[in-house]
Amino acid sequence: MLNAVQRRFLESCRVAHLATADAAGWPHVVPVCFASVDNSIYIVLDEKPKKIDGRALKRLRNIYENPRAALIADRYDDNDWTRLGWIMLRGPAVVLEPGQEQARAISRLRDRYPQYLDMALDDSPVIVLRIERVVGWGDLGP
């Protein structure tokens, strides 16, 4: 789904925003660390402080109620607006419990974010967004 330019742009972004909605359609957007593999985006529920147990987070509850989700990654440059660009990925999201795909996702996330090397993530749920649609705008080049 992602062409080479879109994939390079996405890989250059360190943070994206995950959008989910509950059964009534109320949106919820949070910043996330992510890794892309083929046509999937992976997001682990890591050990950063949260006000509630990770498994009770609104993003997970939303995915269970309504699997439609989107992820947007962008570049903003206050000095050069010709460099502005974003890419939005949409598709169904599911929550992976420990298993082969979840373990591969955590490995890829640890490759991308060294901070994850010291976190106990092996039993953590992983959100996977299965990319069905890609939309981009602006300068997606290096």
PDB file of C-alpha atoms in Angstrom:
ATOM      1  CA  MET A   1       0.000   0.000   0.000  1.00  0.00           C
ATOM      2  CA  LEU A   2       2.784   2.442   0.874  1.00  0.00           C
ATOM      3  CA  ASN A   3       4.987   3.508  -2.002  1.00  0.00           C
ATOM      4  CA  ALA A   4       8.726   4.037  -1.433  1.00  0.00           C
ATOM      5  CA  VAL A   5       8.427   7.811  -0.851  1.00  0.00           C
ATOM      6  CA  GLN A   6       5.581   7.369   1.640  1.00  0.00           C
ATOM      7  CA  ARG A   7       7.429   4.593   3.493  1.00  0.00           C
ATOM      8  CA  ARG A   8      10.614   6.699   3.796  1.00  0.00           C
ATOM      9  CA  PHE A   9       8.581   9.657   5.080  1.00  0.00           C
ATOM     10  CA  LEU A  10       6.788   7.475   7.621  1.00  0.00           C
ATOM     11  CA  GLU A  11      10.068   5.937   8.808  1.00  0.00           C
ATOM     12  CA  SER A  12      11.524   9.440   9.273  1.00  0.00           C
ATOM     13  CA  CYS A  13       8.732  10.370  11.701  1.00  0.00           C
ATOM     14  CA  ARG A  14       9.415   9.456  15.315  1.00  0.00           C
ATOM     15  CA  VAL A  15       5.906  10.181  16.624  1.00  0.00           C
ATOM     16  CA  ALA A  16       2.478   9.800  15.048  1.00  0.00           C
ATOM     17  CA  HIS A  17      -1.082  10.283  16.279  1.00  0.00           C
ATOM     18  CA  LEU A  18      -3.490   7.360  16.580  1.00  0.00           C
ATOM     19  CA  ALA A  19      -7.175   8.146  16.111  1.00  0.00           C
ATOM     20  CA  THR A  20      -9.852   5.764  17.342  1.00  0.00           C
ATOM     21  CA  ALA A  21     -13.564   6.230  17.962  1.00  0.00           C
ATOM     22  CA  ASP A  22     -15.997   4.564  20.308  1.00  0.00           C
ATOM     23  CA  ALA A  23     -19.196   2.810  19.242  1.00  0.00           C
ATOM     24  CA  ALA A  24     -21.023   6.168  19.159  1.00  0.00           C
ATOM     25  CA  GLY A  25     -18.346   7.669  16.914  1.00  0.00           C
ATOM     26  CA  TRP A  26     -16.717   9.941  19.504  1.00  0.00           C
ATOM     27  CA  PRO A  27     -13.084  10.426  18.436  1.00  0.00           C
ATOM     28  CA  HIS A  28     -10.021   9.933  20.620  1.00  0.00           C
ATOM     29  CA  VAL A  29      -6.528  10.893  19.419  1.00  0.00           C
ATOM     30  CA  VAL A  30      -3.232  10.164  21.195  1.00  0.00           C
ATOM     31  CA  PRO A  31       0.441  10.557  20.260  1.00  0.00           C
ATOM     32  CA  VAL A  32       2.212   7.205  19.828  1.00  0.00           C
ATOM     33  CA  CYS A  33       5.535   5.599  19.048  1.00  0.00           C
ATOM     34  CA  PHE A  34       5.115   3.146  16.180  1.00  0.00           C
ATOM     35  CA  ALA A  35       6.791   0.761  13.792  1.00  0.00           C
ATOM     36  CA  SER A  36       5.705  -0.174  10.295  1.00  0.00           C
ATOM     37  CA  VAL A  37       6.098  -3.649   8.849  1.00  0.00           C
ATOM     38  CA  ASP A  38       4.720  -4.324   5.378  1.00  0.00           C
ATOM     39  CA  ASN A  39       1.103  -3.099   5.511  1.00  0.00           C
ATOM     40  CA  SER A  40       0.765  -2.927   9.283  1.00  0.00           C
ATOM     41  CA  ILE A  41       1.533  -0.334  11.945  1.00  0.00           C
ATOM     42  CA  TYR A  42       2.406  -1.550  15.443  1.00  0.00           C
ATOM     43  CA  ILE A  43       1.998   0.366  18.713  1.00  0.00           C
ATOM     44  CA  VAL A  44       2.854  -1.224  22.065  1.00  0.00           C
ATOM     45  CA  LEU A  45       1.312  -0.263  25.377  1.00  0.00           C
ATOM     46  CA  ASP A  46       4.600   0.597  27.015  1.00  0.00           C
ATOM     47  CA  GLU A  47       5.684   1.471  30.545  1.00  0.00           C
ATOM     48  CA  LYS A  48       5.383   5.236  30.243  1.00  0.00           C
ATOM     49  CA  PRO A  49       3.260   6.484  33.176  1.00  0.00           C
ATOM     50  CA  LYS A  50      -0.489   6.217  32.656  1.00  0.00           C
ATOM     51  CA  LYS A  51      -3.294   7.210  34.994  1.00  0.00           C
ATOM     52  CA  ILE A  52      -5.049   3.842  34.645  1.00  0.00           C
ATOM     53  CA  ASP A  53      -4.093   0.246  33.894  1.00  0.00           C
ATOM     54  CA  GLY A  54      -2.916   0.013  30.282  1.00  0.00           C
ATOM     55  CA  ARG A  55      -5.545  -2.565  29.358  1.00  0.00           C
ATOM     56  CA  ALA A  56      -8.299  -0.116  30.363  1.00  0.00           C
ATOM     57  CA  LEU A  57      -7.054   2.722  28.148  1.00  0.00           C
ATOM     58  CA  LYS A  58      -9.639   4.500  26.002  1.00  0.00           C
ATOM     59  CA  ARG A  59      -7.791   3.612  22.772  1.00  0.00           C
ATOM     60  CA  LEU A  60      -8.145  -0.120  23.542  1.00  0.00           C
ATOM     61  CA  ARG A  61     -11.766   0.161  24.609  1.00  0.00           C
ATOM     62  CA  ASN A  62     -12.479   2.036  21.372  1.00  0.00           C
ATOM     63  CA  ILE A  63     -10.804  -0.614  19.218  1.00  0.00           C
ATOM     64  CA  TYR A  64     -12.876  -3.349  20.871  1.00  0.00           C
ATOM     65  CA  GLU A  65     -16.066  -1.330  20.213  1.00  0.00           C
ATOM     66  CA  ASN A  66     -15.154   0.032  16.784  1.00  0.00           C
ATOM     67  CA  PRO A  67     -12.088  -1.295  14.959  1.00  0.00           C
ATOM     68  CA  ARG A  68     -11.910   1.568  12.427  1.00  0.00           C
ATOM     69  CA  ALA A  69      -8.800   3.638  13.136  1.00  0.00           C
ATOM     70  CA  ALA A  70      -6.338   6.041  11.561  1.00  0.00           C
ATOM     71  CA  LEU A  71      -2.759   7.072  12.141  1.00  0.00           C
ATOM     72  CA  ILE A  72      -1.267  10.348  10.974  1.00  0.00           C
ATOM     73  CA  ALA A  73       2.409  11.250  10.900  1.00  0.00           C
ATOM     74  CA  ASP A  74       3.509  14.712   9.923  1.00  0.00           C
ATOM     75  CA  ARG A  75       6.418  17.070   9.475  1.00  0.00           C
ATOM     76  CA  TYR A  76       6.153  20.703  10.469  1.00  0.00           C
ATOM     77  CA  ASP A  77       8.832  23.324   9.873  1.00  0.00           C
ATOM     78  CA  ASP A  78       8.147  26.735  11.374  1.00  0.00           C
ATOM     79  CA  ASN A  79      10.691  28.379   9.078  1.00  0.00           C
ATOM     80  CA  ASP A  80       9.979  26.632   5.776  1.00  0.00           C
ATOM     81  CA  TRP A  81       6.388  25.820   4.956  1.00  0.00           C
ATOM     82  CA  THR A  82       7.424  24.227   1.665  1.00  0.00           C
ATOM     83  CA  ARG A  83       8.619  21.296   3.832  1.00  0.00           C
ATOM     84  CA  LEU A  84       5.203  20.637   5.418  1.00  0.00           C
ATOM     85  CA  GLY A  85       3.814  17.169   4.802  1.00  0.00           C
ATOM     86  CA  TRP A  86       1.705  14.419   6.306  1.00  0.00           C
ATOM     87  CA  ILE A  87       0.596  10.895   5.661  1.00  0.00           C
ATOM     88  CA  MET A  88      -2.594   9.306   6.997  1.00  0.00           C
ATOM     89  CA  LEU A  89      -3.103   5.557   7.195  1.00  0.00           C
ATOM     90  CA  ARG A  90      -6.558   4.094   7.746  1.00  0.00           C
ATOM     91  CA  GLY A  91      -7.856   0.614   8.350  1.00  0.00           C
ATOM     92  CA  PRO A  92      -9.064  -1.811  10.989  1.00  0.00           C
ATOM     93  CA  ALA A  93      -7.168  -2.070  14.252  1.00  0.00           C
ATOM     94  CA  VAL A  94      -6.909  -5.076  16.532  1.00  0.00           C
ATOM     95  CA  VAL A  95      -5.222  -5.689  19.852  1.00  0.00           C
ATOM     96  CA  LEU A  96      -2.609  -8.431  19.864  1.00  0.00           C
ATOM     97  CA  GLU A  97      -1.952 -10.376  23.035  1.00  0.00           C
ATOM     98  CA  PRO A  98       1.376 -12.223  23.504  1.00  0.00           C
ATOM     99  CA  GLY A  99       2.147 -14.491  20.568  1.00  0.00           C
ATOM    100  CA  GLN A 100       4.312 -14.616  17.448  1.00  0.00           C
ATOM    101  CA  GLU A 101       3.070 -11.455  15.739  1.00  0.00           C
ATOM    102  CA  GLN A 102       3.096  -9.510  19.008  1.00  0.00           C
ATOM    103  CA  ALA A 103       6.699 -10.647  19.696  1.00  0.00           C
ATOM    104  CA  ARG A 104       7.842  -9.640  16.184  1.00  0.00           C
ATOM    105  CA  ALA A 105       6.169  -6.251  16.635  1.00  0.00           C
ATOM    106  CA  ILE A 106       7.932  -5.647  19.959  1.00  0.00           C
ATOM    107  CA  SER A 107      11.247  -6.631  18.400  1.00  0.00           C
ATOM    108  CA  ARG A 108      10.728  -4.122  15.570  1.00  0.00           C
ATOM    109  CA  LEU A 109       9.665  -1.429  18.047  1.00  0.00           C
ATOM    110  CA  ARG A 110      12.799  -2.075  20.135  1.00  0.00           C
ATOM    111  CA  ASP A 111      14.921  -1.725  16.989  1.00  0.00           C
ATOM    112  CA  ARG A 112      13.295   1.643  16.315  1.00  0.00           C
ATOM    113  CA  TYR A 113      13.190   2.998  19.888  1.00  0.00           C
ATOM    114  CA  PRO A 114      16.182   2.096  22.111  1.00  0.00           C
ATOM    115  CA  GLN A 115      14.161   3.280  25.142  1.00  0.00           C
ATOM    116  CA  TYR A 116      12.087   0.114  24.778  1.00  0.00           C
ATOM    117  CA  LEU A 117      15.123  -2.121  25.370  1.00  0.00           C
ATOM    118  CA  ASP A 118      14.894  -1.524  29.121  1.00  0.00           C
ATOM    119  CA  MET A 119      11.111  -1.935  29.338  1.00  0.00           C
ATOM    120  CA  ALA A 120       9.333  -5.195  30.183  1.00  0.00           C
ATOM    121  CA  LEU A 121       7.099  -5.417  27.121  1.00  0.00           C
ATOM    122  CA  ASP A 122       6.890  -9.142  26.423  1.00  0.00           C
ATOM    123  CA  ASP A 123       3.411  -9.453  27.952  1.00  0.00           C
ATOM    124  CA  SER A 124       2.172  -6.054  26.754  1.00  0.00           C
ATOM    125  CA  PRO A 125      -0.705  -5.739  24.317  1.00  0.00           C
ATOM    126  CA  VAL A 126       0.191  -4.381  20.887  1.00  0.00           C
ATOM    127  CA  ILE A 127      -2.199  -2.426  18.698  1.00  0.00           C
ATOM    128  CA  VAL A 128      -1.912  -3.294  15.025  1.00  0.00           C
ATOM    129  CA  LEU A 129      -3.436  -1.079  12.359  1.00  0.00           C
ATOM    130  CA  ARG A 130      -3.906  -3.019   9.102  1.00  0.00           C
ATOM    131  CA  ILE A 131      -3.415  -0.387   6.405  1.00  0.00           C
ATOM    132  CA  GLU A 132      -6.221  -0.312   3.846  1.00  0.00           C
ATOM    133  CA  ARG A 133      -5.971   3.293   2.683  1.00  0.00           C
ATOM    134  CA  VAL A 134      -3.088   5.769   2.422  1.00  0.00           C
ATOM    135  CA  VAL A 135      -3.522   9.519   1.947  1.00  0.00           C
ATOM    136  CA  GLY A 136      -0.665  11.993   1.878  1.00  0.00           C
ATOM    137  CA  TRP A 137      -0.134  15.689   1.328  1.00  0.00           C
ATOM    138  CA  GLY A 138       2.759  18.079   0.909  1.00  0.00           C
ATOM    139  CA  ASP A 139       6.476  17.433   0.769  1.00  0.00           C
ATOM    140  CA  LEU A 140       7.086  13.787   1.650  1.00  0.00           C
ATOM    141  CA  GLY A 141      10.684  13.862   0.432  1.00  0.00           C
ATOM    142  CA  PRO A 142      13.798  13.691   2.617  1.00  0.00           C
TER     143      PRO A 142
END
